[in-house]
């Protein structure tokens, strides 16, 4: 069964890395994977997209994802300026980084899960160049909101990507997000 | 097909797959200059060098022109050489591409296909390698990261084969493959080492009348790339053409031998056939888009539509007869080009395919679709449209617009 994921973020927030980590996590579970970015002009703060596919059989498609099963949103303001639900399957799930509750986002009719990834990053002092790191938390939340990948695989992928304390801290953030996730359904 | 050896499955992007293959292929010299979307290849390889994982001499040059010149010179001394480039970098190599193939230096180069300026664009299309298809290099276009890995390993065997001795470009679509993480089965190092073998050299007669191996060697001095005036130049060029012809068979053999070990095959190594036996309508394309087309063909077949795909894996040398045979019974053909031949009648691949069909009694309808320039995405929905167009052509029994553009504002 093919599952398609679209990740929205802003340049510098790690949407591309999140897609790659997700692919690595699913790959560890023996799945066929694909993860790829859509790079615009590479400037900090501009909306960016990255995609991932996870499947039990080899993936032939090499187009962007047009009807995602899951949408991950790294930035709390992004859903106000772009349509994060574009092409999303009816039974699809949106996981957002926000302090708000799922029913406070104007996304009625969708399966929405929220987590305060920014809050977790500030709490753990998880920052890169002063900015809170939210991409690894979102992956923890994604594991909690769906059964596509397990939290264990996400943590393993994170620790393999960053050895030492950076890996530990990011893994801790993902674990907290997994626990603190609020599902709107 | 079953694999003869146990392989490890890694999650690698296309660039990483190239670097991994080059690492295992026992390369003596790498000379390169970075350019997006190829950069990861050279970055990874330089890490292998820094970590002592390879015994390769790594030369950071001041330009792509110099990078290929260094590879050429190293190759002529007998070294196995590798480089990578893209877009403007490949364009800057233009002069040295001809020198490399003319000197019969078996350099292997990966190209992460990218658009050419202006306007500046870092994204994928095949304009860069299409512009070099007359440079005397073998060109192999990969569909996915796995094939990228496999093709780079095969490329050394093809390039260095005594009947070929031509440089090889392995082309991977920029971003769609270069930056896309996928499952890649990799061999243990020793299997690759055994497959690529130690470089062999044919024996040639030196100016002193001695038999010597064809490489620069102070013990047996010889001149490479000498002056050839009207009395001999033409014969050199004719020999290159003969080598290209030989390459058709060598590419097939190397592909088949590799397939027996790996359990993976890409058609016959030259052409990849997808549901063509009874196809009435078919697309012809190169590179990663073929995967998307295959997905659409699967859907159409499930709906009872006799659709097929011919993927040209090897564009140079062109498997001319293979193309004829593969499209023998197809009634309407959509040839897809991810580059433009400005002022030509359609794109480069269209020229080749239509040309191959000319000698036939049956002249199928052929239409050209220019797509994906500057990284514009080509969706499964757009591919479906193309097949729908072909059905319509058969219904109306005529082609109204022979050259079309996919997803273009007009």
Coordinates of C-alpha atoms in Angstrom, one line a residue:
Chain A
X1 CA 0.0 0.0 0.0
X2 CA 1.5 3.3 -1.1
X3 CA 1.4 6.2 1.4
X4 CA 2.2 9.7 0.3
X5 CA 3.4 12.5 2.6
X6 CA 3.8 16.2 1.9
X7 CA 5.7 18.4 4.4
X8 CA 5.3 22.1 4.5
X9 CA 7.8 24.3 6.2
X10 CA 9.8 27.5 5.8
X11 CA 13.3 27.6 4.4
X12 CA 15.7 26.6 7.2
X13 CA 13.1 24.7 9.3
X14 CA 14.2 21.3 8.0
X15 CA 11.3 20.1 5.9
X16 CA 13.7 18.4 3.5
X17 CA 15.6 16.7 6.4
X18 CA 12.2 15.6 7.9
X19 CA 11.3 13.9 4.7
X20 CA 14.6 12.1 4.5
X21 CA 14.4 11.0 8.2
X22 CA 10.9 9.7 7.6
X23 CA 12.2 7.7 4.6
X24 CA 15.1 6.3 6.6
X25 CA 12.8 5.4 9.5
X26 CA 10.4 3.5 7.1
X27 CA 13.4 2.0 5.3
X28 CA 14.5 0.5 8.6
X29 CA 11.1 -1.2 8.8
X30 CA 11.8 -2.9 5.5
X31 CA 9.6 -0.5 3.4
X32 CA 10.3 0.9 0.0
X33 CA 10.8 4.6 0.3
X34 CA 11.3 7.8 -1.6
X35 CA 12.0 11.3 -0.2
X36 CA 12.7 14.4 -2.2
X37 CA 12.6 18.2 -1.9
X38 CA 11.0 20.8 -3.9
X39 CA 13.6 23.6 -3.8
X40 CA 12.6 27.0 -4.8
X41 CA 15.1 29.9 -4.5
X42 CA 16.8 28.8 -1.3
X43 CA 16.1 31.6 1.1
X44 CA 15.4 31.4 4.8
X45 CA 11.7 31.9 5.7
X46 CA 10.1 31.2 2.3
X47 CA 7.5 28.5 2.2
X48 CA 9.1 25.2 1.1
X49 CA 7.8 21.7 0.4
X50 CA 9.2 18.2 0.7
X51 CA 7.7 14.9 -0.2
X52 CA 8.0 11.3 1.0
X53 CA 6.5 8.0 -0.3
X54 CA 6.4 4.8 1.7
X55 CA 5.2 1.5 0.2
X56 CA 5.3 -2.3 0.6
X57 CA 6.3 -2.6 -3.1
X58 CA 8.9 -0.8 -5.2
X59 CA 7.9 2.8 -6.0
X60 CA 7.9 3.7 -9.7
X61 CA 6.4 7.2 -9.5
X62 CA 8.9 10.1 -9.9
X63 CA 6.4 13.0 -9.8
X64 CA 5.6 15.3 -6.9
X65 CA 2.9 14.2 -4.5
X66 CA -0.5 15.4 -5.7
X67 CA -2.9 13.6 -3.4
X68 CA -1.1 13.1 -0.1
X69 CA -2.4 10.8 2.6
X70 CA -0.6 12.9 5.2
X71 CA 0.4 16.5 5.5
X72 CA 3.0 17.7 8.1
X73 CA 3.2 21.4 8.8
X74 CA 6.3 22.7 10.6
X75 CA 5.3 26.4 10.9
X76 CA 2.4 27.6 13.0
X77 CA 1.4 30.4 10.6
X78 CA 1.8 28.5 7.3
X79 CA -1.8 27.2 7.2
X80 CA -3.1 30.7 7.1
X81 CA -1.2 31.6 3.9
X82 CA -1.2 28.4 1.9
X83 CA -3.8 25.7 1.5
X84 CA -2.2 22.8 3.4
X85 CA -5.2 20.6 2.6
X86 CA -4.6 20.8 -1.2
X87 CA -5.2 17.4 -2.8
X88 CA -5.3 15.7 0.7
X89 CA -7.2 12.5 0.6
X90 CA -10.6 12.6 2.5
X91 CA -9.4 10.3 5.2
X92 CA -6.0 12.0 5.3
X93 CA -4.3 13.4 8.4
X94 CA -2.7 16.8 9.0
X95 CA -0.1 17.1 11.7
X96 CA 0.6 20.8 12.7
X97 CA 3.1 22.5 14.9
X98 CA 0.9 24.9 16.9
X99 CA -0.1 25.8 20.5
X100 CA -3.7 25.6 19.4
X101 CA -6.1 22.7 19.6
X102 CA -7.1 20.8 16.4
X103 CA -10.6 22.5 16.4
X104 CA -9.2 26.0 16.6
X105 CA -7.4 26.1 13.2
X106 CA -10.3 26.5 10.8
X107 CA -9.6 23.0 9.4
X108 CA -13.0 21.5 10.1
X109 CA -13.8 18.3 8.3
X110 CA -10.2 17.1 8.4
X111 CA -8.3 14.7 10.7
X112 CA -6.1 17.2 12.5
X113 CA -3.4 16.5 15.1
X114 CA -1.5 19.3 16.8
X115 CA 1.7 19.5 18.9
X116 CA 3.6 22.5 20.3
X117 CA 6.9 21.5 18.6
X118 CA 8.3 25.1 19.0
X119 CA 7.5 24.9 22.8
X120 CA 9.3 21.5 23.0
X121 CA 12.4 22.9 21.2
X122 CA 12.5 26.0 23.6
X123 CA 12.0 23.7 26.6
X124 CA 15.0 21.5 25.5
X125 CA 17.0 24.4 24.2
X126 CA 17.1 22.7 20.9
X127 CA 18.1 25.3 18.5
X128 CA 20.2 25.7 15.3
X129 CA 21.5 29.2 14.6
X130 CA 19.1 30.5 17.3
X131 CA 16.0 29.0 15.7
X132 CA 14.0 26.3 17.5
X133 CA 14.3 22.9 15.8
X134 CA 10.8 21.6 15.1
X135 CA 11.2 19.0 12.3
X136 CA 12.2 16.0 14.5
X137 CA 9.3 16.8 16.9
X138 CA 6.9 16.7 14.0
X139 CA 8.1 13.2 13.1
X140 CA 7.5 12.0 16.6
X141 CA 4.0 13.4 16.4
X142 CA 3.5 11.8 13.0
X143 CA 4.4 8.4 14.5
X144 CA 1.9 9.1 17.3
X145 CA -0.9 10.2 15.0
X146 CA -0.6 7.4 12.4
X147 CA 0.7 3.9 12.2
X148 CA 2.9 4.5 9.2
X149 CA 6.2 4.4 11.1
X150 CA 6.9 3.5 14.7
X151 CA 8.4 5.9 17.2
X152 CA 11.3 3.5 17.7
X153 CA 12.2 3.8 14.0
X154 CA 11.9 7.6 14.0
X155 CA 14.2 7.8 17.1
X156 CA 16.7 5.4 15.4
X157 CA 16.7 7.4 12.2
X158 CA 17.3 10.6 14.2
X159 CA 20.2 9.1 16.2
X160 CA 21.8 7.7 13.0
X161 CA 21.6 11.1 11.4
X162 CA 23.1 13.0 14.2
X163 CA 25.5 11.1 16.4
X164 CA 26.0 12.1 20.0
X165 CA 24.2 14.8 22.0
X166 CA 22.5 16.4 19.0
X167 CA 20.9 13.1 18.2
X168 CA 19.9 12.5 21.8
X169 CA 18.3 15.9 22.1
X170 CA 16.4 15.6 18.8
X171 CA 15.2 12.1 19.8
X172 CA 14.1 13.4 23.1
X173 CA 12.1 16.1 21.3
X174 CA 10.4 13.6 19.1
X175 CA 9.6 11.4 22.1
X176 CA 8.0 14.4 23.9
X177 CA 6.0 15.3 20.8
X178 CA 4.8 11.7 20.5
X179 CA 3.4 11.9 24.1
X180 CA 2.0 15.4 24.0
X181 CA 0.2 15.1 20.6
X182 CA -3.5 16.2 20.6
X183 CA -5.6 14.3 18.1
X184 CA -8.8 16.0 17.0
X185 CA -10.6 12.7 16.2
Chain B
X1 CA 15.2 -12.9 -11.3
X2 CA 17.1 -14.1 -8.2
X3 CA 20.3 -12.5 -7.1
X4 CA 23.5 -14.6 -6.8
X5 CA 24.9 -12.6 -3.9
X6 CA 23.6 -11.1 -0.8
X7 CA 23.0 -7.4 -1.1
X8 CA 22.5 -4.7 1.5
X9 CA 19.6 -2.3 1.1
X10 CA 20.5 1.3 1.8
X11 CA 18.4 4.4 1.6
X12 CA 20.5 6.6 -0.7
X13 CA 19.7 9.5 -3.0
X14 CA 20.9 9.3 -6.6
X15 CA 24.0 11.3 -6.0
X16 CA 25.0 9.2 -3.0
X17 CA 24.3 6.0 -5.1
X18 CA 26.8 7.4 -7.7
X19 CA 29.4 8.1 -5.1
X20 CA 29.0 4.7 -3.5
X21 CA 29.3 2.9 -6.8
X22 CA 32.4 4.9 -7.7
X23 CA 33.9 4.1 -4.3
X24 CA 33.5 0.4 -4.9
X25 CA 34.7 0.5 -8.5
X26 CA 38.3 1.0 -7.5
X27 CA 38.8 4.4 -9.1
X28 CA 42.4 5.7 -9.2
X29 CA 41.7 9.4 -10.0
X30 CA 38.8 11.7 -9.5
X31 CA 39.0 15.3 -10.6
X32 CA 36.0 17.5 -10.2
X33 CA 34.5 20.9 -9.7
X34 CA 31.2 21.2 -7.8
X35 CA 27.9 22.2 -9.3
X36 CA 24.3 21.7 -8.2
X37 CA 22.6 19.1 -8.4
X38 CA 25.8 17.0 -8.8
X39 CA 27.5 18.5 -5.7
X40 CA 26.6 15.6 -3.3
X41 CA 28.5 13.1 -5.6
X42 CA 31.8 14.9 -5.2
X43 CA 31.2 15.8 -1.5
X44 CA 30.6 12.1 -0.6
X45 CA 33.5 11.0 -2.6
X46 CA 35.8 13.5 -1.0
X47 CA 34.6 12.1 2.4
X48 CA 35.6 8.6 1.3
X49 CA 39.0 10.0 0.4
X50 CA 39.4 11.9 3.7
X51 CA 38.3 8.8 5.7
X52 CA 40.9 6.7 3.9
X53 CA 38.1 4.4 2.5
X54 CA 39.5 4.7 -1.0
X55 CA 43.0 5.0 -2.4
X56 CA 41.9 7.5 -5.0
X57 CA 43.9 10.6 -5.9
X58 CA 41.3 13.4 -5.6
X59 CA 42.0 16.6 -7.5
X60 CA 40.0 19.8 -6.9
X61 CA 40.4 21.7 -10.1
X62 CA 39.6 25.4 -10.8
X63 CA 36.9 24.6 -13.4
X64 CA 35.1 21.8 -15.1
X65 CA 37.2 22.3 -18.2
X66 CA 40.2 21.5 -16.1
X67 CA 38.5 18.7 -14.2
X68 CA 37.9 16.8 -17.4
X69 CA 41.3 17.6 -18.8
X70 CA 42.9 16.1 -15.6
X71 CA 40.7 13.0 -15.9
X72 CA 41.7 12.7 -19.6
X73 CA 45.4 12.9 -18.8
X74 CA 45.1 10.5 -15.9
X75 CA 43.1 8.1 -18.0
X76 CA 45.7 8.1 -20.7
X77 CA 48.4 7.0 -18.2
X78 CA 46.2 4.0 -17.5
X79 CA 44.4 5.2 -14.4
X80 CA 40.7 4.4 -13.9
X81 CA 39.1 7.9 -13.7
X82 CA 35.8 9.3 -12.7
X83 CA 34.2 12.7 -12.5
X84 CA 30.7 14.3 -12.3
X85 CA 29.1 17.5 -13.5
X86 CA 25.9 19.1 -14.6
X87 CA 24.4 21.9 -16.7
X88 CA 26.9 24.8 -17.1
X89 CA 29.7 22.6 -15.9
X90 CA 29.1 20.1 -18.6
X91 CA 28.8 22.9 -21.1
X92 CA 32.2 24.2 -20.0
X93 CA 33.6 20.8 -20.7
X94 CA 32.3 20.8 -24.2
X95 CA 35.7 21.1 -25.9
X96 CA 37.3 18.4 -23.7
X97 CA 34.4 16.0 -24.3
X98 CA 35.6 15.7 -27.9
X99 CA 39.2 15.4 -26.9
X100 CA 38.4 12.7 -24.4
X101 CA 36.4 10.6 -26.8
X102 CA 38.9 11.3 -29.6
X103 CA 41.8 10.1 -27.5
X104 CA 39.7 7.0 -26.7
X105 CA 40.0 7.6 -22.9
X106 CA 37.5 5.5 -21.0
X107 CA 36.6 8.2 -18.5
X108 CA 33.3 7.7 -16.6
X109 CA 31.3 10.7 -15.7
X110 CA 28.0 11.1 -13.9
X111 CA 25.7 13.9 -15.0
X112 CA 22.9 15.1 -12.7
X113 CA 20.9 16.6 -15.5
X114 CA 20.0 20.2 -15.1
X115 CA 18.7 23.0 -17.2
X116 CA 21.0 25.5 -18.9
X117 CA 21.0 29.3 -18.4
X118 CA 19.5 31.8 -19.2
X119 CA 17.4 32.3 -17.2
X120 CA 19.3 30.7 -14.4
X121 CA 17.7 27.5 -13.2
X122 CA 19.2 24.9 -10.9
X123 CA 16.4 22.3 -11.6
X124 CA 16.3 19.2 -13.8
X125 CA 15.9 18.8 -17.5
X126 CA 18.0 17.0 -20.1
X127 CA 19.2 20.0 -22.1
X128 CA 22.8 19.6 -20.8
X129 CA 23.4 16.1 -22.0
X130 CA 21.3 16.3 -25.1
X131 CA 23.5 19.2 -26.3
X132 CA 26.5 16.8 -26.0
X133 CA 25.1 13.8 -27.7
X134 CA 27.4 14.2 -30.7
X135 CA 30.5 14.5 -28.6
X136 CA 31.4 10.8 -28.9
X137 CA 30.4 9.8 -25.4
X138 CA 28.2 6.8 -24.6
X139 CA 25.1 8.1 -22.8
X140 CA 23.1 6.0 -20.4
X141 CA 20.0 7.5 -18.7
X142 CA 18.8 5.9 -15.4
X143 CA 15.3 5.7 -14.2
X144 CA 15.9 5.5 -10.5
X145 CA 18.6 5.5 -7.8
X146 CA 19.1 1.8 -8.0
X147 CA 19.7 2.0 -11.7
X148 CA 22.1 4.9 -11.2
X149 CA 24.2 2.7 -8.9
X150 CA 24.1 -0.3 -11.3
X151 CA 24.9 1.8 -14.3
X152 CA 27.9 3.5 -12.8
X153 CA 29.4 0.1 -12.0
X154 CA 28.6 -1.2 -15.5
X155 CA 30.0 2.0 -17.1
X156 CA 33.6 1.2 -16.2
X157 CA 33.4 -2.2 -17.8
X158 CA 31.8 -0.7 -20.9
X159 CA 34.2 2.2 -21.2
X160 CA 37.3 0.1 -20.7
X161 CA 36.3 -2.8 -23.0
X162 CA 39.0 -3.1 -25.7
X163 CA 36.4 -3.1 -28.4
X164 CA 34.9 0.1 -27.1
X165 CA 37.5 2.4 -25.3
X166 CA 35.0 5.3 -25.2
X167 CA 34.0 7.6 -22.3
X168 CA 30.6 7.0 -20.7
X169 CA 28.1 9.5 -19.3
X170 CA 25.7 8.1 -16.7
X171 CA 22.8 10.6 -16.6
X172 CA 20.4 11.0 -13.7
X173 CA 17.7 13.6 -13.6
X174 CA 18.6 16.5 -11.4
X175 CA 16.6 16.5 -8.1
X176 CA 14.1 13.8 -9.2
X177 CA 17.0 11.3 -8.9
X178 CA 20.0 13.3 -7.6
X179 CA 18.2 14.5 -4.5
X180 CA 15.6 11.7 -4.1
X181 CA 16.2 9.2 -1.4
X182 CA 15.3 5.7 -2.5
X183 CA 16.0 2.0 -1.6
X184 CA 19.3 1.0 -3.2
X185 CA 20.6 -2.6 -3.1
X186 CA 24.4 -2.5 -2.9
X187 CA 26.9 -5.3 -3.4
X188 CA 29.7 -6.1 -1.0
X189 CA 32.9 -4.3 -2.1
X190 CA 34.7 -7.4 -3.3
X191 CA 31.8 -8.3 -5.7
X192 CA 32.1 -4.9 -7.4
X193 CA 35.8 -5.1 -7.5
X194 CA 35.7 -8.4 -9.2
X195 CA 33.0 -7.2 -11.7
X196 CA 34.9 -4.1 -12.8
X197 CA 38.2 -6.1 -12.9
X198 CA 41.6 -4.4 -13.3
X199 CA 41.7 -2.1 -16.3
X200 CA 42.9 -3.9 -19.4
X201 CA 44.9 -2.4 -22.3
X202 CA 45.0 -3.4 -25.9
X203 CA 48.5 -3.9 -27.4
X204 CA 49.4 -1.4 -30.2
X205 CA 52.4 -0.9 -32.4
X206 CA 54.6 2.0 -31.3
X207 CA 56.6 4.3 -33.6
X208 CA 59.6 2.2 -32.8
X209 CA 57.8 -0.9 -34.1
X210 CA 57.4 -2.5 -30.6
X211 CA 54.2 -3.9 -29.3
X212 CA 53.2 -2.0 -26.2
X213 CA 50.1 -1.5 -24.0
X214 CA 48.0 1.5 -25.0
X215 CA 48.9 3.9 -22.2
X216 CA 51.4 6.6 -21.5
X217 CA 54.4 4.9 -20.2
X218 CA 58.0 6.3 -20.1
X219 CA 59.3 2.9 -21.0
X220 CA 57.3 2.8 -24.2
X221 CA 56.8 6.3 -25.2
X222 CA 53.9 7.1 -27.5
X223 CA 51.9 10.2 -28.5
X224 CA 48.2 10.5 -27.6
X225 CA 45.9 12.8 -29.5
X226 CA 48.5 13.8 -32.1
X227 CA 48.0 16.1 -35.1
X228 CA 46.0 14.6 -37.9
X229 CA 45.5 16.5 -41.1
X230 CA 43.1 15.9 -43.9
X231 CA 45.1 12.8 -44.8
X232 CA 44.2 10.9 -41.6
X233 CA 41.7 12.8 -39.4
X234 CA 38.7 11.3 -41.1
X235 CA 39.9 7.7 -40.4
X236 CA 40.2 8.5 -36.7
X237 CA 36.5 9.6 -36.6
X238 CA 35.4 6.6 -38.6
X239 CA 37.0 4.4 -35.9
X240 CA 35.2 6.2 -33.2
X241 CA 31.9 5.3 -35.0
X242 CA 33.0 1.7 -35.2
X243 CA 33.7 1.7 -31.4
X244 CA 30.2 3.1 -30.9
X245 CA 28.7 0.2 -32.9
X246 CA 30.7 -2.3 -30.9
X247 CA 29.4 -0.6 -27.7
X248 CA 25.9 -1.7 -28.6
X249 CA 26.9 -5.3 -28.1
X250 CA 29.2 -4.7 -25.1
X251 CA 26.6 -2.7 -23.2
X252 CA 24.2 -5.6 -23.7
X253 CA 26.7 -8.2 -22.6
X254 CA 27.9 -6.2 -19.5
X255 CA 24.2 -5.6 -18.6
X256 CA 23.4 -9.3 -18.9
X257 CA 26.4 -10.4 -16.9
X258 CA 25.6 -7.8 -14.2
X259 CA 21.9 -8.9 -14.2
X260 CA 22.9 -12.5 -13.5
X261 CA 24.7 -11.4 -10.4
X262 CA 22.3 -8.7 -9.2
X263 CA 19.0 -10.1 -10.2
X264 CA 18.1 -6.8 -11.7
X265 CA 17.6 -6.1 -15.4
X266 CA 16.8 -3.0 -17.4
X267 CA 15.3 -4.5 -20.6
X268 CA 18.3 -5.6 -22.7
X269 CA 20.5 -2.8 -21.3
X270 CA 19.8 -0.6 -24.3
X271 CA 16.0 -0.4 -24.3
X272 CA 13.6 -1.1 -21.5
X273 CA 10.3 -2.5 -22.7
X274 CA 7.0 -2.1 -20.8
X275 CA 3.9 -3.8 -22.1
X276 CA 4.9 -3.3 -25.7
X277 CA 4.1 -6.8 -27.1
X278 CA 0.5 -5.9 -27.9
X279 CA 0.5 -2.2 -27.3
X280 CA -1.5 0.0 -29.7
X281 CA -0.4 3.2 -28.2
X282 CA 2.9 3.9 -26.5
X283 CA 5.1 6.6 -25.1
X284 CA 8.9 6.7 -25.6
X285 CA 11.0 8.5 -22.9
X286 CA 14.2 8.6 -21.0
X287 CA 15.1 8.9 -17.4
X288 CA 13.0 9.1 -14.2
X289 CA 9.8 10.1 -15.9
X290 CA 9.6 6.6 -17.2
X291 CA 8.7 5.4 -13.7
X292 CA 5.7 7.8 -13.6
X293 CA 4.7 6.6 -17.1
X294 CA 4.9 2.9 -16.0
X295 CA 2.5 3.7 -13.2
X296 CA 0.0 5.2 -15.6
X297 CA 0.5 2.3 -18.0
X298 CA -0.4 -0.1 -15.1
X299 CA -3.6 1.9 -14.5
X300 CA -4.5 2.0 -18.2
X301 CA -3.9 -1.8 -18.6
X302 CA -6.2 -2.4 -15.7
X303 CA -8.8 -0.4 -17.6
X304 CA -8.3 -2.5 -20.7
X305 CA -6.3 0.1 -22.7
X306 CA -3.5 -1.4 -24.7
X307 CA -0.8 1.1 -23.6
X308 CA 2.9 0.6 -23.5
X309 CA 6.2 2.3 -22.9
X310 CA 9.6 2.2 -24.5
X311 CA 12.3 3.6 -22.3
X312 CA 15.6 4.4 -24.1
X313 CA 18.3 3.6 -21.6
X314 CA 21.2 4.0 -24.0
X315 CA 20.8 7.0 -26.3
X316 CA 24.4 6.8 -27.5
X317 CA 25.0 4.5 -29.2
X318 CA 21.4 4.6 -30.4
X319 CA 19.8 1.1 -30.5
X320 CA 18.3 2.0 -33.9
X321 CA 17.1 -1.5 -34.9
X322 CA 15.9 -2.2 -31.4
X323 CA 13.7 0.9 -31.5
X324 CA 12.2 -0.2 -34.9
X325 CA 11.5 -3.7 -33.6
X326 CA 10.0 -2.5 -30.3
X327 CA 7.6 -0.2 -31.9
X328 CA 6.8 -2.5 -34.8
X329 CA 3.1 -3.0 -34.1
X330 CA 2.3 0.2 -32.2
X331 CA -0.2 2.5 -34.0
X332 CA 0.4 5.8 -32.3
X333 CA 3.5 6.9 -30.5
X334 CA 4.2 9.8 -28.1
X335 CA 7.9 10.7 -28.0
X336 CA 8.8 12.7 -24.9
X337 CA 11.6 15.2 -24.9
X338 CA 12.9 16.9 -21.8
X339 CA 14.9 19.4 -23.8
X340 CA 14.4 21.5 -26.9
X341 CA 16.2 21.6 -30.2
X342 CA 15.5 25.2 -31.0
X343 CA 14.3 25.6 -34.6
X344 CA 14.4 21.9 -35.2
X345 CA 11.2 20.0 -35.9
X346 CA 10.6 18.7 -32.3
X347 CA 13.1 17.5 -29.7
X348 CA 16.2 15.4 -30.1
X349 CA 14.5 12.1 -29.0
X350 CA 11.7 12.7 -31.4
X351 CA 14.2 13.1 -34.3
X352 CA 15.8 9.8 -33.4
X353 CA 12.7 7.8 -33.0
X354 CA 10.9 9.1 -36.0
X355 CA 14.1 8.6 -38.0
X356 CA 14.2 4.9 -36.8
X357 CA 10.7 4.4 -38.1
X358 CA 11.2 5.9 -41.5
X359 CA 12.4 2.7 -43.1
X360 CA 9.2 0.9 -42.2
X361 CA 6.3 0.2 -44.4
X362 CA 3.9 0.9 -41.5
X363 CA 4.2 4.5 -40.5
X364 CA 2.7 4.9 -37.1
X365 CA 1.5 8.3 -36.0
X366 CA 4.3 9.9 -34.0
X367 CA 3.8 13.0 -31.9
X368 CA 6.3 14.9 -29.8
X369 CA 5.7 16.1 -26.2
X370 CA 8.2 18.5 -24.8
X371 CA 8.0 18.4 -21.0
X372 CA 9.5 19.2 -17.7
X373 CA 11.9 22.0 -18.7
X374 CA 13.6 23.7 -15.8
X375 CA 12.4 21.2 -13.3
X376 CA 8.7 21.6 -14.1
X377 CA 7.0 18.5 -12.6
X378 CA 5.2 16.0 -14.8
X379 CA 2.3 14.5 -13.1
X380 CA 0.6 11.1 -13.7
X381 CA -2.5 13.1 -14.7
X382 CA -0.5 14.8 -17.5
X383 CA 0.8 11.4 -18.7
X384 CA -2.8 10.1 -18.8
X385 CA -3.6 13.1 -21.0
X386 CA -0.9 12.1 -23.4
X387 CA -2.3 8.5 -23.8
X388 CA -5.7 10.0 -24.2
X389 CA -4.4 12.2 -27.0
X390 CA -3.0 9.0 -28.7
X391 CA -6.4 7.3 -28.4
X392 CA -7.9 10.4 -30.0
X393 CA -5.4 10.3 -32.9
X394 CA -6.4 6.7 -33.6
X395 CA -10.1 7.6 -33.5
X396 CA -9.7 10.6 -35.9
X397 CA -7.0 8.8 -37.9
X398 CA -4.9 12.0 -38.1
X399 CA -2.5 14.1 -36.1
X400 CA -3.5 17.7 -35.8
X401 CA -0.6 19.1 -33.7
X402 CA 2.6 17.1 -34.1
X403 CA 4.6 19.0 -31.5
X404 CA 3.1 19.7 -28.1
X405 CA 4.1 21.0 -24.8
X406 CA 3.1 19.4 -21.4
X407 CA 1.7 21.7 -18.7
X408 CA 2.8 24.9 -20.5
X409 CA 1.1 28.3 -20.1
X410 CA 0.2 29.4 -23.6

